CSV table of C-alpha atoms in Angstrom, one decimal:
chain,number,residue,atom,x,y,z
A,120,MET,CA,14.1,-31.4,1.2
A,121,ALA,CA,17.1,-30.9,3.4
A,122,GLU,CA,15.7,-27.7,4.6
A,123,LEU,CA,12.8,-29.6,6.3
A,124,ARG,CA,15.3,-31.5,8.5
A,125,GLN,CA,16.5,-28.3,10.1
A,126,ARG,CA,16.2,-27.7,13.8
A,127,VAL,CA,12.7,-27.4,15.1
A,128,LYS,CA,12.0,-26.1,18.5
A,129,PRO,CA,11.5,-28.8,21.2
A,130,ALA,CA,7.9,-29.5,22.2
A,131,ASP,CA,8.1,-27.5,25.4
A,132,GLU,CA,9.3,-24.5,23.4
A,133,ALA,CA,7.2,-24.9,20.3
A,134,VAL,CA,5.0,-22.1,19.3
A,135,PRO,CA,1.4,-23.1,19.2
A,136,ALA,CA,0.1,-23.8,15.8
A,137,PRO,CA,-1.7,-20.8,14.3
A,138,SER,CA,-5.2,-22.3,14.3
A,139,LEU,CA,-8.5,-21.5,15.7
A,140,ALA,CA,-9.5,-25.1,16.0
A,141,ALA,CA,-7.5,-28.1,14.9
A,142,GLY,CA,-8.7,-29.3,11.5
A,143,ALA,CA,-11.5,-26.7,11.4
A,144,LYS,CA,-11.9,-24.1,8.7
A,145,ALA,CA,-12.4,-20.5,9.9
A,146,THR,CA,-15.7,-19.1,8.9
A,147,THR,CA,-16.3,-15.5,8.1
A,148,LYS,CA,-18.2,-15.1,11.4
A,149,GLU,CA,-15.2,-16.5,13.4
A,150,ALA,CA,-12.8,-14.3,11.5
A,151,THR,CA,-14.8,-11.1,12.4
A,152,SER,CA,-15.5,-11.8,16.0
A,153,ALA,CA,-13.9,-9.4,18.5
A,154,THR,CA,-12.3,-12.1,20.7
A,155,ASP,CA,-11.4,-14.9,18.2
A,156,HIS,CA,-10.0,-12.9,15.3
A,157,PRO,CA,-6.7,-14.5,14.1
A,158,SER,CA,-4.9,-11.2,14.5
A,159,GLY,CA,-5.4,-11.5,18.2
A,160,LYS,CA,-6.6,-7.9,18.2
A,161,LYS,CA,-10.0,-6.3,19.0
A,162,GLY,CA,-11.2,-4.3,16.0
A,163,HIS,CA,-11.5,-0.6,16.2
A,164,GLY,CA,-14.9,0.9,16.8
A,165,ARG,CA,-17.0,2.5,14.0
A,166,THR,CA,-15.8,6.0,14.6
A,167,ILE,CA,-12.1,5.1,14.6
A,168,GLN,CA,-12.6,2.9,11.5
A,169,ILE,CA,-14.1,5.9,9.7
A,170,LEU,CA,-11.2,8.1,10.8
A,171,ARG,CA,-8.6,5.5,9.7
A,172,SER,CA,-10.4,5.0,6.4
A,173,VAL,CA,-10.5,8.8,5.7
A,174,SER,CA,-6.9,9.3,6.7
A,175,PHE,CA,-5.8,6.3,4.7
A,176,GLY,CA,-7.8,7.4,1.7
A,177,LEU,CA,-6.4,10.9,1.8
A,178,PHE,CA,-2.8,9.6,2.1
A,179,PHE,CA,-3.2,7.1,-0.7
A,180,PHE,CA,-5.1,9.3,-3.1
A,181,THR,CA,-2.7,12.2,-2.6
A,182,THR,CA,0.5,10.2,-3.0
A,183,VAL,CA,-0.8,8.1,-5.9
A,184,MET,CA,-2.0,11.2,-7.8
A,185,THR,CA,1.4,12.8,-7.2
A,186,ILE,CA,3.0,9.8,-8.8
A,187,GLN,CA,0.7,10.0,-11.8
A,188,LEU,CA,1.6,13.7,-12.2
A,189,THR,CA,5.2,12.8,-11.9
A,190,GLN,CA,4.7,10.2,-14.7
A,191,ILE,CA,3.0,12.8,-16.9
A,192,VAL,CA,5.9,15.3,-16.3
A,193,GLY,CA,8.4,12.6,-17.5
A,194,MET,CA,6.6,11.3,-20.5
A,195,PRO,CA,8.4,13.6,-23.0
A,196,LEU,CA,11.7,11.8,-22.1
A,197,TYR,CA,10.4,8.8,-24.0
A,198,PHE,CA,10.9,10.6,-27.3
A,199,PHE,CA,14.3,12.1,-26.4
A,200,ASN,CA,16.2,9.3,-24.5
A,201,ARG,CA,14.7,5.9,-23.9
A,202,GLU,CA,17.3,4.9,-21.3
A,203,LEU,CA,16.7,8.1,-19.3
A,204,PHE,CA,12.9,7.5,-19.6
A,205,TYR,CA,13.2,4.0,-18.2
A,206,ASP,CA,15.3,5.3,-15.3
A,207,TYR,CA,12.7,7.9,-14.7
A,208,VAL,CA,10.0,5.1,-14.6
A,209,ALA,CA,12.1,3.3,-12.0
A,210,LEU,CA,12.2,6.4,-9.9
A,211,THR,CA,8.4,6.6,-9.9
A,212,LYS,CA,8.2,2.9,-9.1
A,213,GLN,CA,10.5,3.5,-6.1
A,214,SER,CA,8.0,6.1,-5.0
A,215,PHE,CA,5.2,3.6,-5.0
A,216,GLY,CA,7.3,1.2,-3.0
A,217,ILE,CA,7.8,3.9,-0.4
A,218,ILE,CA,4.0,4.5,-0.4
A,219,ILE,CA,3.1,0.9,0.3
A,220,THR,CA,5.9,0.5,2.9
A,221,THR,CA,4.7,3.6,4.7
A,222,MET,CA,1.0,2.8,4.6
A,223,THR,CA,1.7,-0.7,6.0
A,224,TYR,CA,3.9,0.7,8.8
A,225,TRP,CA,1.3,3.4,9.7
A,226,TRP,CA,-2.0,1.5,9.3
A,227,GLY,CA,-1.2,-2.2,9.2
A,228,PRO,CA,1.9,-2.9,11.2
A,229,THR,CA,2.9,-6.6,11.6
A,230,THR,CA,5.9,-8.7,12.4
A,231,ILE,CA,7.8,-10.1,9.4
A,232,ARG,CA,9.6,-13.3,10.3
A,233,ILE,CA,12.2,-14.4,7.8
A,234,SER,CA,14.4,-17.5,7.3
A,235,GLY,CA,16.1,-19.3,4.4
A,236,ASP,CA,17.9,-22.5,3.4
A,237,GLU,CA,21.6,-22.9,2.6
A,238,SER,CA,21.2,-21.5,-0.9
A,239,VAL,CA,20.6,-18.0,0.5
A,240,ALA,CA,23.1,-18.1,3.3
A,241,GLY,CA,24.5,-14.7,4.1
A,242,GLN,CA,21.9,-12.9,1.9
A,243,ILE,CA,19.4,-12.0,4.6
A,244,LYS,CA,20.7,-10.0,7.6
A,245,LYS,CA,19.4,-7.8,10.4
A,246,THR,CA,20.7,-4.3,10.7
A,247,LYS,CA,21.7,-2.6,14.0
A,248,ASP,CA,18.5,-0.6,13.9
A,249,GLY,CA,16.3,-3.7,13.6
A,250,ARG,CA,15.5,-3.6,9.9
A,251,ALA,CA,16.0,-6.6,7.6
A,252,GLU,CA,18.5,-6.2,4.7
A,253,PHE,CA,18.5,-8.5,1.7
A,254,SER,CA,21.5,-9.0,-0.7
A,255,PHE,CA,19.6,-10.6,-3.5
A,256,PRO,CA,20.8,-10.0,-7.1
A,257,GLU,CA,19.7,-7.1,-9.3
A,258,ARG,CA,18.2,-9.6,-11.8
A,259,MET,CA,16.1,-12.5,-10.8
A,260,VAL,CA,12.7,-14.3,-11.2
A,261,MET,CA,10.8,-14.4,-7.9
A,262,ILE,CA,8.0,-16.9,-7.3
A,263,ALA,CA,5.8,-17.5,-4.3
A,264,ASN,CA,2.6,-19.3,-3.2
A,265,HIS,CA,-0.3,-16.9,-3.3
A,266,GLN,CA,-2.1,-16.7,0.0
A,267,ILE,CA,-4.0,-13.3,0.0
A,268,TYR,CA,-4.1,-10.1,-1.9
A,269,THR,CA,-1.4,-8.4,0.3
A,270,ASP,CA,1.3,-10.9,-0.7
A,271,TRP,CA,2.7,-8.6,-3.4
A,272,LEU,CA,2.8,-5.7,-1.0
A,273,TYR,CA,5.1,-7.6,1.4
A,274,LEU,CA,7.2,-9.0,-1.5
A,275,TRP,CA,7.6,-5.5,-3.0
A,276,TRP,CA,8.9,-4.4,0.4
A,277,VAL,CA,11.6,-7.1,0.1
A,278,GLY,CA,12.8,-5.2,-3.0
A,279,TYR,CA,12.8,-2.0,-1.0
A,280,ALA,CA,14.9,-3.6,1.7
A,281,ASN,CA,17.3,-5.1,-0.8
A,282,SER,CA,20.8,-3.9,-1.3
A,283,PRO,CA,21.4,-2.9,-4.0
A,284,ASN,CA,18.0,-1.3,-4.0
A,285,THR,CA,15.7,-3.0,-6.5
A,286,HIS,CA,12.1,-1.9,-5.7
A,287,GLY,CA,12.2,0.4,-8.7
A,288,TYR,CA,12.7,-2.5,-11.0
A,289,ILE,CA,9.9,-4.9,-10.0
A,290,TYR,CA,7.7,-6.3,-12.7
A,291,ILE,CA,4.6,-8.2,-11.8
A,292,ILE,CA,2.5,-10.5,-14.0
A,293,LEU,CA,-1.2,-9.7,-13.3
A,294,LYS,CA,-4.6,-10.6,-14.6
A,295,GLU,CA,-5.8,-8.3,-17.3
A,296,SER,CA,-8.8,-6.9,-15.6
A,297,LEU,CA,-6.6,-5.0,-13.1
A,298,LYS,CA,-5.4,-2.6,-15.7
A,299,TYR,CA,-8.9,-1.0,-15.9
A,300,ILE,CA,-8.8,0.2,-12.3
A,301,PRO,CA,-8.9,4.0,-12.4
A,302,VAL,CA,-5.5,5.7,-11.8
A,303,ILE,CA,-3.9,2.5,-10.4
A,304,GLY,CA,-4.3,0.6,-13.7
A,305,THR,CA,-2.8,3.4,-15.7
A,306,GLY,CA,0.1,3.5,-13.3
A,307,MET,CA,0.7,-0.2,-13.6
A,308,MET,CA,0.7,0.0,-17.4
A,309,PHE,CA,3.3,2.8,-17.1
A,310,TYR,CA,5.4,0.6,-14.9
A,311,GLY,CA,5.6,-2.1,-17.6
A,312,PHE,CA,3.7,-4.8,-15.7
A,313,ILE,CA,2.5,-7.7,-17.8
A,314,PHE,CA,-1.2,-8.3,-18.0
A,315,MET,CA,-2.5,-11.8,-18.7
A,316,SER,CA,-5.9,-12.8,-20.2
A,317,ARG,CA,-5.2,-16.5,-19.4
A,318,LYS,CA,-5.4,-17.3,-23.1
A,319,MET,CA,-2.0,-18.2,-24.3
A,320,ALA,CA,-2.8,-17.3,-27.9
A,321,VAL,CA,-3.3,-13.8,-26.7
A,322,ASP,CA,-0.8,-13.7,-23.9
A,323,GLN,CA,2.2,-15.3,-25.5
A,324,PRO,CA,3.0,-12.5,-28.1
A,325,ARG,CA,2.4,-9.9,-25.4
A,326,MET,CA,4.7,-11.6,-22.9
A,327,ALA,CA,7.3,-12.3,-25.5
A,328,HIS,CA,7.4,-8.5,-26.3
A,329,ARG,CA,7.8,-7.5,-22.7
A,330,LEU,CA,10.3,-10.3,-21.9
A,331,ARG,CA,12.5,-9.4,-24.9
A,332,LYS,CA,12.7,-5.8,-23.5
A,333,LEU,CA,13.6,-7.1,-20.1
A,334,SER,CA,16.3,-9.3,-21.5
A,335,GLU,CA,17.8,-6.8,-23.8
A,336,ALA,CA,21.6,-6.4,-23.5
A,337,HIS,CA,23.2,-3.0,-23.3
A,338,THR,CA,26.8,-1.9,-23.8
A,339,ASP,CA,28.6,0.6,-21.6
A,340,PRO,CA,31.2,3.1,-22.8
A,341,SER,CA,34.0,0.6,-22.1
A,342,GLY,CA,32.3,-2.0,-24.3
A,343,LYS,CA,31.1,-4.2,-21.4
A,344,THR,CA,27.7,-5.8,-21.8
A,345,TYR,CA,25.2,-5.4,-19.1
A,346,TYR,CA,21.4,-5.9,-18.4
A,347,ASN,CA,19.1,-3.5,-16.6
A,348,PRO,CA,18.0,-4.6,-13.1
A,349,MET,CA,14.8,-6.7,-13.0
A,350,TRP,CA,12.7,-8.5,-10.4
A,351,LEU,CA,10.0,-10.5,-12.2
A,352,LEU,CA,7.4,-11.6,-9.7
A,353,LEU,CA,5.2,-14.6,-10.6
A,354,PHE,CA,2.5,-16.4,-8.6
A,355,PRO,CA,2.5,-19.8,-10.4
A,356,GLU,CA,-0.8,-20.8,-8.8
A,357,GLY,CA,-2.5,-18.1,-10.9
A,358,THR,CA,-4.8,-16.9,-8.1
A,359,ASN,CA,-4.8,-16.6,-4.4
A,360,LEU,CA,-5.9,-19.5,-2.2
A,361,SER,CA,-9.7,-19.7,-1.8
A,362,ASP,CA,-12.5,-22.1,-1.5
A,363,ASN,CA,-13.2,-21.9,-5.3
A,364,GLY,CA,-9.6,-22.2,-6.3
A,365,ARG,CA,-9.1,-25.1,-3.9
A,366,ALA,CA,-11.9,-27.0,-5.5
A,367,LYS,CA,-10.6,-26.5,-9.0
A,368,SER,CA,-7.1,-27.5,-8.0
A,369,ALA,CA,-8.3,-30.7,-6.3
A,370,ALA,CA,-10.4,-31.5,-9.4
A,371,TRP,CA,-7.3,-31.0,-11.7
A,372,ALA,CA,-5.1,-33.1,-9.4
A,373,ASP,CA,-7.7,-35.9,-9.5
A,374,LYS,CA,-8.0,-35.7,-13.3
A,375,MET,CA,-4.3,-35.8,-13.9
A,376,GLY,CA,-3.5,-38.4,-11.1
A,377,TYR,CA,-1.4,-35.9,-9.2
A,378,LYS,CA,-1.1,-35.6,-5.4
A,379,ASP,CA,-3.3,-32.8,-4.2
A,380,PRO,CA,-1.4,-30.3,-1.9
A,381,GLU,CA,-3.1,-29.6,1.4
A,382,HIS,CA,-2.1,-26.0,2.0
A,383,MET,CA,-1.8,-24.5,-1.5
A,384,LEU,CA,-2.9,-24.8,-5.0
A,385,LEU,CA,-1.2,-26.8,-7.7
A,386,PRO,CA,1.0,-24.5,-9.7
A,387,ARG,CA,0.4,-23.7,-13.4
A,388,SER,CA,3.7,-24.1,-15.2
A,389,THR,CA,3.0,-22.7,-18.6
A,390,GLY,CA,3.6,-19.0,-17.9
A,391,MET,CA,6.7,-19.6,-15.8
A,392,TYR,CA,8.1,-22.0,-18.4
A,393,PHE,CA,7.7,-19.4,-21.1
A,394,CYS,CA,9.3,-16.7,-19.0
A,395,LEU,CA,12.3,-18.7,-18.1
A,396,SER,CA,12.8,-19.9,-21.7
A,397,GLU,CA,12.7,-16.3,-22.9
A,398,LEU,CA,15.0,-15.0,-20.1
A,399,GLN,CA,17.6,-17.8,-20.4
A,400,GLY,CA,21.1,-16.3,-20.5
A,401,SER,CA,20.0,-13.0,-19.0
A,402,VAL,CA,19.0,-14.1,-15.5
A,403,GLU,CA,20.8,-16.5,-13.3
A,404,TYR,CA,18.5,-17.4,-10.4
A,405,VAL,CA,14.9,-18.1,-9.4
A,406,TYR,CA,14.2,-17.1,-5.8
A,407,ASP,CA,11.3,-18.9,-4.2
A,408,CYS,CA,9.4,-17.6,-1.2
A,409,THR,CA,7.1,-19.7,0.9
A,410,VAL,CA,4.6,-17.3,2.6
A,411,ALA,CA,2.6,-18.1,5.7
A,412,TYR,CA,0.2,-15.8,7.7
A,413,GLU,CA,-0.1,-16.4,11.4
A,414,GLY,CA,-3.6,-17.0,12.5
A,415,VAL,CA,-4.9,-18.8,9.4
A,416,PRO,CA,-6.3,-22.1,10.6
A,417,ARG,CA,-5.7,-25.5,9.1
A,418,GLY,CA,-8.1,-25.8,6.2
A,419,GLY,CA,-8.9,-22.1,6.3
A,420,TYR,CA,-8.1,-19.3,3.8
A,421,GLY,CA,-6.2,-16.1,4.5
A,422,GLU,CA,-8.8,-14.0,2.6
A,423,ASP,CA,-11.4,-14.9,5.2
A,424,CYS,CA,-9.1,-13.7,8.0
A,425,PHE,CA,-7.2,-10.8,6.7
A,426,SER,CA,-9.1,-8.5,4.3
A,427,LEU,CA,-7.6,-5.2,3.1
A,428,SER,CA,-10.2,-3.3,5.1
A,429,GLY,CA,-9.6,-5.4,8.1
A,430,THR,CA,-5.8,-4.9,7.9
A,431,TYR,CA,-5.8,-1.2,7.2
A,432,PHE,CA,-9.1,0.2,8.6
A,433,GLU,CA,-10.0,-2.1,11.5
A,434,GLY,CA,-6.5,-2.5,12.8
A,435,ARG,CA,-6.4,-6.2,12.4
A,436,ALA,CA,-3.3,-7.0,10.5
A,437,PRO,CA,-1.7,-10.5,10.9
A,438,LYS,CA,0.3,-11.0,14.0
A,439,SER,CA,3.1,-12.1,11.7
A,440,VAL,CA,3.9,-12.7,8.0
A,441,ASN,CA,6.4,-15.5,7.6
A,442,PHE,CA,8.9,-15.9,4.7
A,443,HIS,CA,11.1,-18.8,3.9
A,444,TRP,CA,13.5,-18.2,1.0
A,445,ARG,CA,15.5,-20.5,-1.2
A,446,ARG,CA,17.0,-20.1,-4.7
A,447,PHE,CA,17.6,-22.2,-7.8
A,448,LYS,CA,20.0,-21.7,-10.6
A,449,VAL,CA,18.2,-21.3,-13.9
A,450,SER,CA,20.9,-23.3,-15.6
A,451,GLU,CA,20.0,-26.3,-13.4
A,452,ILE,CA,16.2,-26.0,-13.9
A,453,PRO,CA,15.0,-28.5,-16.6
A,454,LEU,CA,13.7,-26.4,-19.5
A,455,GLU,CA,14.2,-29.0,-22.2
A,456,SER,CA,10.4,-29.5,-22.4
A,457,ALA,CA,7.3,-28.1,-20.9
A,458,GLU,CA,6.4,-31.6,-19.4
A,459,VAL,CA,9.7,-32.0,-17.6
A,460,PHE,CA,9.5,-28.5,-16.2
A,461,ASP,CA,5.9,-29.0,-15.1
A,462,LYS,CA,7.0,-31.9,-12.9
A,463,TRP,CA,10.0,-30.0,-11.6
A,464,LEU,CA,7.7,-27.1,-10.5
A,465,ARG,CA,5.1,-29.4,-9.0
A,466,ASP,CA,7.8,-31.1,-6.9
A,467,ARG,CA,8.9,-27.8,-5.6
A,468,TRP,CA,5.3,-27.0,-4.6
A,469,TYR,CA,5.1,-30.3,-2.7
A,470,GLU,CA,8.2,-29.2,-0.8
A,471,LYS,CA,6.5,-25.9,0.0
A,472,ASP,CA,3.4,-27.8,1.1
A,473,ALA,CA,5.5,-29.8,3.5
A,474,MET,CA,7.0,-26.5,4.9
A,475,MET,CA,3.4,-25.2,5.4
A,476,GLU,CA,2.6,-28.4,7.2
A,477,GLN,CA,5.5,-27.7,9.5
A,478,TYR,CA,4.2,-24.2,10.0
A,479,MET,CA,0.7,-25.5,10.9
A,480,SER,CA,2.2,-27.9,13.4
A,481,THR,CA,4.9,-25.7,15.1
A,482,GLY,CA,4.0,-22.1,14.2
A,483,ARG,CA,7.3,-21.7,12.3
A,484,LEU,CA,8.6,-22.3,8.8
A,485,PRO,CA,12.0,-24.1,8.7
A,486,ALA,CA,14.7,-22.2,10.5
A,487,SER,CA,17.9,-20.8,8.8
A,488,PRO,CA,20.5,-23.6,9.2
A,489,HIS,CA,23.4,-21.2,8.7
A,490,ALA,CA,22.4,-19.0,11.7
A,491,THR,CA,25.2,-19.8,14.0
A,492,GLU,CA,27.8,-19.5,11.3
A,493,ASP,CA,27.2,-15.8,10.4
A,494,GLY,CA,26.1,-14.6,13.7
A,495,GLN,CA,22.5,-14.0,12.5
A,496,PRO,CA,19.5,-15.5,14.3
A,497,ASP,CA,17.7,-18.6,12.9
A,498,TYR,CA,14.7,-16.4,12.3
A,499,ILE,CA,15.0,-12.6,11.6
A,500,GLU,CA,12.1,-10.7,13.0
A,501,THR,CA,11.5,-7.2,11.8
A,502,GLU,CA,8.7,-5.0,10.5
A,503,VAL,CA,7.7,-3.3,7.3
A,504,ARG,CA,9.0,0.3,7.7
A,505,THR,CA,11.0,2.9,5.8
A,506,ARG,CA,14.6,3.7,6.6
A,507,TYR,CA,13.7,7.0,8.1
A,508,PRO,CA,10.3,8.6,9.0
A,509,TRP,CA,10.4,11.5,6.4
A,510,GLU,CA,11.2,9.3,3.4
A,511,ILE,CA,7.6,9.6,2.2
A,512,LEU,CA,8.5,13.2,1.2
A,513,LYS,CA,10.6,11.8,-1.7
A,514,VAL,CA,7.3,11.0,-3.5
A,515,PHE,CA,6.7,14.8,-3.8
A,516,SER,CA,10.2,15.7,-4.9
A,517,VAL,CA,9.6,15.9,-8.7
A,518,THR,CA,6.3,17.7,-8.6
A,519,SER,CA,7.5,20.1,-6.0
A,520,THR,CA,10.6,20.9,-8.0
A,521,VAL,CA,8.5,21.5,-11.2
A,522,TYR,CA,6.1,23.7,-9.2
A,523,PHE,CA,8.9,25.9,-7.8
A,524,VAL,CA,10.6,26.2,-11.2
A,525,TYR,CA,7.2,27.2,-12.7
A,526,ARG,CA,6.7,29.8,-9.9
A,527,ILE,CA,10.2,31.2,-10.4
A,528,GLY,CA,9.6,31.4,-14.2
A,529,ILE,CA,6.3,33.3,-13.7
A,530,ARG,CA,8.0,35.8,-11.4
A,531,PHE,CA,10.9,36.4,-13.8
A,532,TYR,CA,8.4,36.8,-16.7
A,533,ALA,CA,6.3,39.3,-14.7
A,534,ARG,CA,9.4,41.3,-13.7
A,535,PHE,CA,11.0,41.6,-17.2
A,536,ARG,CA,7.9,41.6,-19.3
């Protein structure tokens, strides 16, 4: 817990705690009022909301359908060269990363405030043009507390902002029902995401198959062994923080005699334990992110404050999304038994709960203690945006090329027929 002893702003400089009323839970009515909304913004009127919804829908539908066409074009590669096919899949996954980064920048802009403990010193920096740049490894397991549905969007952006670029190699463990969403579900299956039914008898063989593929060693022409890039994203809590989930977590804590965290759910260790056991030897680090949304009151839930429609259609994105990073060596994580690992993970969650308590009290997660050493600020503030405005055009590169080749072929055929 050394990171919790880091410098905190003096009382006269402290940022007010992000609450609507101390100790009070935000109700849906409070969260939707024009003056008290946690975003601090007045929602757009009906006409503007409709225009934003239509423009967002056109953008998302056009770009996602383009990705699906790109996937169809590349499917024959699977039968000719598997390595080339998986590289192609990564290309389409990068396109989706560009889509969600662009749509957040255009429709749901917010401040991203980032800090980390000593274990990630020098791995998070701010570029001259104001962007955040991460230097996380190409292979890792990433875990985070699950606040609201947009968590994975912001964490995918971290892969986009990473150097080397890794947003084409993100794999997410999701609940099985999501794969039946039209278009989106098909794309996620194409991306190799892992779907869970929450029944280990069903999930374990499925996970074992996917994890074996992700930990498969390859040999380059010089005889050197290497592994493909991989960011495996897990939310150990199993679901986002909500009234129902909170009640179940508290009941489980009472039954087992565990301390009940105040600001998050107790983690479920079974899935993560299985993943780390399968990936041992092929991945070196677990990166842990504590996520906090400005404006969520003490005892309240992010989903009551920041819905997808509120963020992207009403113009009420969070004032800030706060990340605090730390990492753990897999070789130092106790994996000798499920019971020992369960306690280790629970202890990490209690530490995260303490960080969230600091956030509720000061408006800041722990600062980066190495700030003065590398010239970087104690908190890096940036926004979710692409490297350059026209980067979204990359999404259309494959389909445009195929179309032009087709048109040229038709013309040549017509001329020499």
